[in-house]
Coordinates of C-alpha atoms in Angstrom, one line a residue:
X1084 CA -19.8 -12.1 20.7
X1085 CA -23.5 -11.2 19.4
X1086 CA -22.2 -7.6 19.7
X1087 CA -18.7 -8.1 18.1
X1088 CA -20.5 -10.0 15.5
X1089 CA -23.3 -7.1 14.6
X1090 CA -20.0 -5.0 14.8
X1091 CA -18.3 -6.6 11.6
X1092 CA -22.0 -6.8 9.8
X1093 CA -22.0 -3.2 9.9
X1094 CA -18.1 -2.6 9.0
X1095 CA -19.1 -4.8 5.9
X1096 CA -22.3 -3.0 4.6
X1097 CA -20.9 0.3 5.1
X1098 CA -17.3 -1.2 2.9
X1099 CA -19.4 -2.8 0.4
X1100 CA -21.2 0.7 -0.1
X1101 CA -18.0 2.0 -2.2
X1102 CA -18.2 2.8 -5.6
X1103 CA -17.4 0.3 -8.4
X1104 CA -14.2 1.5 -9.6
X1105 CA -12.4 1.5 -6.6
X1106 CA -10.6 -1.3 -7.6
X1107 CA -6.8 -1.0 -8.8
X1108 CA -3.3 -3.2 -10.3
X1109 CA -1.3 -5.7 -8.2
X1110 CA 2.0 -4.0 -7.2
X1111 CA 5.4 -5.2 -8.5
X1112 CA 7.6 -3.6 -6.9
X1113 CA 10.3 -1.6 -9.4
X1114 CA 13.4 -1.4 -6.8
X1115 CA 16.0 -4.5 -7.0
X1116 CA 16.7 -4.2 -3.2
X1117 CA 14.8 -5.9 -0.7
X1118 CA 13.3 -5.2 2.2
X1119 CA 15.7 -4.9 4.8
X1120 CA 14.7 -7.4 7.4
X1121 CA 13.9 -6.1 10.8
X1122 CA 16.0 -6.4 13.8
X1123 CA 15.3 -9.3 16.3
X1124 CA 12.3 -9.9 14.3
X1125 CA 13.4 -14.1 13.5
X1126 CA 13.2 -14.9 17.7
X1127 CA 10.4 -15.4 19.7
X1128 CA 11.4 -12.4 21.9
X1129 CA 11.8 -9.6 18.5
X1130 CA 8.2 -10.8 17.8
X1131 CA 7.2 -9.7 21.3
X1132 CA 9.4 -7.0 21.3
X1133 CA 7.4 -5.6 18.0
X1134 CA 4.2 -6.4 19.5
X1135 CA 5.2 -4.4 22.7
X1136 CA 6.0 -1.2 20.2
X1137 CA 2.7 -1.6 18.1
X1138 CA 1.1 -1.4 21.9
X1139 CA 2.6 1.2 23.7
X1140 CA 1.8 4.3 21.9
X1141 CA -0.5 5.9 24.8
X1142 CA -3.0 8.0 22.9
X1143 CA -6.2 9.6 23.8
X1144 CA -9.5 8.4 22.7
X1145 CA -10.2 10.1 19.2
X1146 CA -13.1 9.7 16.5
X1147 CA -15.0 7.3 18.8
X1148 CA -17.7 8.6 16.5
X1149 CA -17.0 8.0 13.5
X1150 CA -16.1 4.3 14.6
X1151 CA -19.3 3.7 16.0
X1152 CA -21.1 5.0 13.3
X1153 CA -19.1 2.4 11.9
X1154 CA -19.4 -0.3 13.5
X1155 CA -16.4 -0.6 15.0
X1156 CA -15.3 0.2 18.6
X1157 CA -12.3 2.4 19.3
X1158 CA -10.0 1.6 22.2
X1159 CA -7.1 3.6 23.4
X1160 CA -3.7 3.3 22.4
X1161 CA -4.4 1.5 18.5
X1162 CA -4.9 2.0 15.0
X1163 CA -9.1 2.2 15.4
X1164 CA -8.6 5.4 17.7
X1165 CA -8.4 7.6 14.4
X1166 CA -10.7 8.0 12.1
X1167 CA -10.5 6.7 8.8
X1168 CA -10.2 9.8 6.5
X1169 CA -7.4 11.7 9.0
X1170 CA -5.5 8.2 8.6
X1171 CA -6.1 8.5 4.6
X1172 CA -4.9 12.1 5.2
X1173 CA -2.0 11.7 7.0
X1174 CA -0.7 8.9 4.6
X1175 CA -1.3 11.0 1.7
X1176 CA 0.7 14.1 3.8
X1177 CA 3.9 11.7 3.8
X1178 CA 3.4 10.3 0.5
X1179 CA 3.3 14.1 -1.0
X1180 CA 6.4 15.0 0.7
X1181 CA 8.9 12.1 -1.1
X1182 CA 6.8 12.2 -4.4
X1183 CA 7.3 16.1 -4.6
X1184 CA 11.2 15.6 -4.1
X1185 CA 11.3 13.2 -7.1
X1186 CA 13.1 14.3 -10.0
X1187 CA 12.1 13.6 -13.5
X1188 CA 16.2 12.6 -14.7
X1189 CA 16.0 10.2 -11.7
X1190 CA 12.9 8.3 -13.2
X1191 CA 14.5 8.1 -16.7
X1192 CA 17.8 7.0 -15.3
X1193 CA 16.4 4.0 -13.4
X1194 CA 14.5 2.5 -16.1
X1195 CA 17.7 2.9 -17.7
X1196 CA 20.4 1.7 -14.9
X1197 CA 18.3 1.0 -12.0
X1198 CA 21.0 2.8 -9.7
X1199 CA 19.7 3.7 -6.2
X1200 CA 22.7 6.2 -5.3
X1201 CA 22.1 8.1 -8.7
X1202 CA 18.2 7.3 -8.0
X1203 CA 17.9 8.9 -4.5
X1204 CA 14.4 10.3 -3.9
X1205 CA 12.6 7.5 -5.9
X1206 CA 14.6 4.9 -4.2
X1207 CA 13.6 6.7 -0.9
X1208 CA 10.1 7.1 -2.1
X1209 CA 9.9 2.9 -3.0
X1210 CA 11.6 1.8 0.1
X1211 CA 8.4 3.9 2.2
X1212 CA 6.1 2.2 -0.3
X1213 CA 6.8 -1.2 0.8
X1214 CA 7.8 -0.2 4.7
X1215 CA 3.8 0.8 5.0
X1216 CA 2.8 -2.3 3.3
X1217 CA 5.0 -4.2 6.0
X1218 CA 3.7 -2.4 8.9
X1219 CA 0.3 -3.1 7.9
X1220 CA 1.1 -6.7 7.5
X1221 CA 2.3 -6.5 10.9
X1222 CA 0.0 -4.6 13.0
X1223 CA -2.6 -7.2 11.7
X1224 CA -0.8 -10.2 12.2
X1225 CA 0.5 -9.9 15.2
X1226 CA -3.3 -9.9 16.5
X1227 CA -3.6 -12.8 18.8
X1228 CA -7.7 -12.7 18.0
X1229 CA -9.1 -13.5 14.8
X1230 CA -11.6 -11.0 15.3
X1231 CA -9.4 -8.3 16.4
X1232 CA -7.5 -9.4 12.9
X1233 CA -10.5 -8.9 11.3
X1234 CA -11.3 -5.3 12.9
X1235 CA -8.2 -3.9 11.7
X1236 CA -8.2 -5.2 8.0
X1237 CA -11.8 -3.8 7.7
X1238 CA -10.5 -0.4 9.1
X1239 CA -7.5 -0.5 6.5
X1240 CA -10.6 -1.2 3.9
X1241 CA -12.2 2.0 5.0
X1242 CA -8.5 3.8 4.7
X1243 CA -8.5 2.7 1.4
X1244 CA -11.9 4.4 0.5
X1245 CA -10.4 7.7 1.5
X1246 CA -7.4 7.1 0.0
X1247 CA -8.8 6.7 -3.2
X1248 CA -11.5 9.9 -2.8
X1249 CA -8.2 11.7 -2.0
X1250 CA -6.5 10.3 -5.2
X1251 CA -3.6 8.5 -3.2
X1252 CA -2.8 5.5 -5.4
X1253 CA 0.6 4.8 -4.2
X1254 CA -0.6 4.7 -0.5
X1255 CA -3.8 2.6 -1.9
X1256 CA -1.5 0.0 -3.7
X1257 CA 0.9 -0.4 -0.9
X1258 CA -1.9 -1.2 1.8
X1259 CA -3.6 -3.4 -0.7
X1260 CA -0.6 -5.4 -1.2
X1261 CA -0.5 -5.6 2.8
X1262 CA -4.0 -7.6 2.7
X1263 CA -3.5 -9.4 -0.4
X1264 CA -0.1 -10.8 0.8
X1265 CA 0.5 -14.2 1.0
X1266 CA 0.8 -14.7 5.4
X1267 CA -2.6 -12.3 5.4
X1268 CA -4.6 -13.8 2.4
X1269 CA -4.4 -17.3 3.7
X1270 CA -5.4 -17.3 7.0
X1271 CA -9.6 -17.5 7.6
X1272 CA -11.8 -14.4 6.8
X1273 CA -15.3 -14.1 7.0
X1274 CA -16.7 -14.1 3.6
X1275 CA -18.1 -10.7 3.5
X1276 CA -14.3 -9.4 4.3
X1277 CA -12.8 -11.7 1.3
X1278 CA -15.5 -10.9 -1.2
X1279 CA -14.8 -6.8 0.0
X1280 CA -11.0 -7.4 -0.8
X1281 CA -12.0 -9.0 -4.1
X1282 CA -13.3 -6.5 -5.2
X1283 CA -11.0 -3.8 -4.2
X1284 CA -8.2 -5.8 -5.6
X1285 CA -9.9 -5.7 -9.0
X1286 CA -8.4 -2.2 -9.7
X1287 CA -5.3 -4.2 -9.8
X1288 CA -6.1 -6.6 -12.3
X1289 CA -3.3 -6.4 -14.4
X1290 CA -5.1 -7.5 -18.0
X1291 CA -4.9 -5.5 -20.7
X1292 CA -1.7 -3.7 -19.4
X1293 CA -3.9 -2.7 -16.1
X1294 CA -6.8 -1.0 -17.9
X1295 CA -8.8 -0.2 -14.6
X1296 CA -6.3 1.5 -12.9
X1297 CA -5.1 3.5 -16.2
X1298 CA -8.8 4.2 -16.8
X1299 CA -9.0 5.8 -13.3
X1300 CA -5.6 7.6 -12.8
X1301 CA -6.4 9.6 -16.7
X1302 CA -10.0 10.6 -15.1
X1303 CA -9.0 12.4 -11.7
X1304 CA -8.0 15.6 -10.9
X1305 CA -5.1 16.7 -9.3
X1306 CA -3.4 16.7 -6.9
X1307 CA -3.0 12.9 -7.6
X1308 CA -0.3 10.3 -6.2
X1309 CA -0.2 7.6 -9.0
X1310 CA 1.8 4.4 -8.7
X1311 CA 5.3 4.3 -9.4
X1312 CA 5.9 0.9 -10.5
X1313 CA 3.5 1.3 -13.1
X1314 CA 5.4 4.3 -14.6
X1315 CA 8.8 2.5 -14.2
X1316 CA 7.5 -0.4 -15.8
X1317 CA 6.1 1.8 -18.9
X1318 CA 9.7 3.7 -18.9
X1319 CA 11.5 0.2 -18.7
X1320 CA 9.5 -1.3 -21.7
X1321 CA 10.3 2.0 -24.1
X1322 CA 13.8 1.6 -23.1
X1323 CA 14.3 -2.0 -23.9
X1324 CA 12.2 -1.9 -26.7
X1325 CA 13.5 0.7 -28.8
X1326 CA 16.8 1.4 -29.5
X1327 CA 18.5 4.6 -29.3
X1328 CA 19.3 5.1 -32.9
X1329 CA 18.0 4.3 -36.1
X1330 CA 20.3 3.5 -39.2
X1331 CA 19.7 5.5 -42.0
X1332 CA 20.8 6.3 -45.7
X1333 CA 22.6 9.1 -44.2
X1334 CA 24.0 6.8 -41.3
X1335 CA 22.9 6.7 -37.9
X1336 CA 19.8 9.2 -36.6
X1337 CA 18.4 9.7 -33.2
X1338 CA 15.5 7.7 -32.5
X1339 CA 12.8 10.7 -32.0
X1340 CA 9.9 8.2 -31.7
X1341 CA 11.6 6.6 -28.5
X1342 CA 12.5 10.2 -27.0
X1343 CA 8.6 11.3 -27.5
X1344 CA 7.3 8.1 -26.1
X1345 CA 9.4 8.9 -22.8
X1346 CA 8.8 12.3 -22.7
X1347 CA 5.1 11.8 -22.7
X1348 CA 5.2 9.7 -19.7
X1349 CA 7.7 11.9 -18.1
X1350 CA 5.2 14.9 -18.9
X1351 CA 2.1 12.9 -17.3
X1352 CA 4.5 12.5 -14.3
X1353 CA 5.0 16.2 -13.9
X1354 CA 1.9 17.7 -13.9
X1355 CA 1.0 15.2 -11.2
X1356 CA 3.7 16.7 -9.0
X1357 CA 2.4 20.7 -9.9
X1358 CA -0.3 20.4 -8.0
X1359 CA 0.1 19.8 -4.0
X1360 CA -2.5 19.0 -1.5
X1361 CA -3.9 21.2 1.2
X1362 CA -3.3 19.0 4.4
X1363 CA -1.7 19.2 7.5
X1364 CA -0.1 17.5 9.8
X1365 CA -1.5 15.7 12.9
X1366 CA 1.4 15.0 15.3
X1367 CA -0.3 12.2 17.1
X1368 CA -1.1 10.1 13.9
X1369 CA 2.8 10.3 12.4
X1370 CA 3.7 9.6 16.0
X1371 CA 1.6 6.9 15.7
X1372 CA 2.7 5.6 12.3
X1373 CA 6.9 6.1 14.0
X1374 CA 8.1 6.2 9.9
X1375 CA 6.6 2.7 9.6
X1376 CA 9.9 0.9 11.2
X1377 CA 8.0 -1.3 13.5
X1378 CA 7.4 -3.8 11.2
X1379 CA 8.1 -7.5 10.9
X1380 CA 10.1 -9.7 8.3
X1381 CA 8.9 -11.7 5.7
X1382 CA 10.4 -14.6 7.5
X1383 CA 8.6 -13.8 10.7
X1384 CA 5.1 -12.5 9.1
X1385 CA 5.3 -16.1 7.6
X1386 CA 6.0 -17.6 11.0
X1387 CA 2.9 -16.6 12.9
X1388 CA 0.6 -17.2 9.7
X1389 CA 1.6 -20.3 9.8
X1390 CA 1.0 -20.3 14.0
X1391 CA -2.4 -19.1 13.2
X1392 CA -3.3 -21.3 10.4
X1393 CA -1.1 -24.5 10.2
X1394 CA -0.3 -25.9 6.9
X1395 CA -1.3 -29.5 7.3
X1396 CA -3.3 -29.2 10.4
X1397 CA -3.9 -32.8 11.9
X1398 CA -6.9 -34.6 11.6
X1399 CA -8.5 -35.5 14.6
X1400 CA -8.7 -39.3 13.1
X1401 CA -5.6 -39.4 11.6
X1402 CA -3.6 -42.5 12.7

């Protein structure tokens, strides 16, 4: 226990060595459809089904030395047997993939319609955004130990670190949005780990129309994976805020003001996708990751938060 607990010490004074900005928006996520629930995930077998999945992947050990320098020791066959930055890399490989088959018409028709068919690759590129958030949910959840719950959000911490050195917001947002969920955020956390999500969450404080995270995403360099929803949102607001045409002496005029407004955020959106990064692929980690569709429903993420951490636990001299 004395070692597990030197362990986490460790974790947290390397995490709480990250730069002050890393902190970003809270997600609200543009698409109307939800989450399709998984399969057999409402029954006390799909839970153990899932848990059987997250389990079986039999990989060899990798980066033990990265996680000991860590503090955290890697064990075969989970999520701590990679190292932190080829994690961050292989997220950002997937993420560059959808985001690069994004069209610009797509982006202006949903803030317009909101049409998944005629919104394909964004819709495609939203639905992988929230299945990574669920699988993270998941593989930390269904952690029977509070200390291996613990382990596995401060490695996600550290994921996050890369992913913002690499520029990845999207990925950031979506695994932020894991730990700051509801089932996650109110079960018990030493207070190093909840201060360290504090303050990573802070770049998603959403005052001020989200100054942080604009701040950060106008001061990096390509390539660059910013986060959707805040575009959409932008898009949506121009839209429904400006009408088409103006009335005139001369009758009615196209409204110029509302087409430049759009195309500038259109514009900002493109030059982010004209630059690609230089990664490739490590087959054992996307094997590892399986597309993100072993993941658990709301419903049954709620279900064993509550099994963790009861919501009226009984006092012991309760009559």
């Amino acid at each position: 226990n004395n070692r597990e607990q030197q362990d986490l010490d460790s974790t947290h004074q390397l995490l709480n060595s990250a730069p002050s900005h890393e902190q970003l928006p809270a997600p609200t996520l543009p698409p109307k459809k939800k989450l399709q629930d998984t399969a057999d995930t409402h029954t006390e077998d799909g839970v153990s089904n899932l848990a059987s999945a997250l389990q079986e992947v039999e990989l060899g050990q990798r980066g033990s030395e990265e996680e000991e320098e860590e503090g955290v020791a890697a064990r075969p066959g989970t999520l701590l047997d990679f190292r932190s930055q080829d994690l961050a890399e292989q997220l950002t490989l997937l993420d560059s993939e959808l985001f690069h088959k994004i069209e610009l018409p797509e982006v202006l028709l949903w803030s317009k319609e909101q049409n998944e068919e005629r919104s394909p690759h964004l819709t495609r590129f939203t639905q992988h955004f929230n299945s990574v958030s669920f699988w993270v949910r998941s593989v930390i959840i269904l952690q029977d130990k509070a200390q291996e719950r613990e382990k596995l959000l401060l490695k996600f911490l550290k994921v996050m670190k890369h992913l913002r050195k690499l520029n990845n917001f999207n990925s950031y947002l979506s695994i932020l949005s894991a730990l700051d969920s509801a089932p996650l955020r109110r079960l018990d956390w030493q207070r190093n780990t909840f201060e360290t999500l504090e303050e990573f969450s802070s770049l998603i404080d959403s005052s001020s129309s989200f100054r942080v995270y604009r701040t950060a995403l106008a001061e990096v360099e390509p390539p660059c994976i910013p986060y959707l929803g805040l575009i959409l949102q932008d898009l949506t607001f121009v839209h429904l805020g400006n009408p088409d045409t103006l009335m005139t002496s001369e009758g009615p005029n196209v409204n110029f003001s509302k087409s430049w407004q759009q195309f500038n955020i259109l514009d900002t959106l493109r030059s982010y996708q004209q630059v690609r990064y230089s990664l490739q692929p490590d087959s054992d980690i996307i094997s590892f990751f399986n597309d993100f569709s072993d993941h658990l429903s709301e419903e049954a993420l709620w279900e064993l938060s509550l099994g963790i951490r009861p919501k009226n636990p009984p006092r012991a001299n309760q009559r």
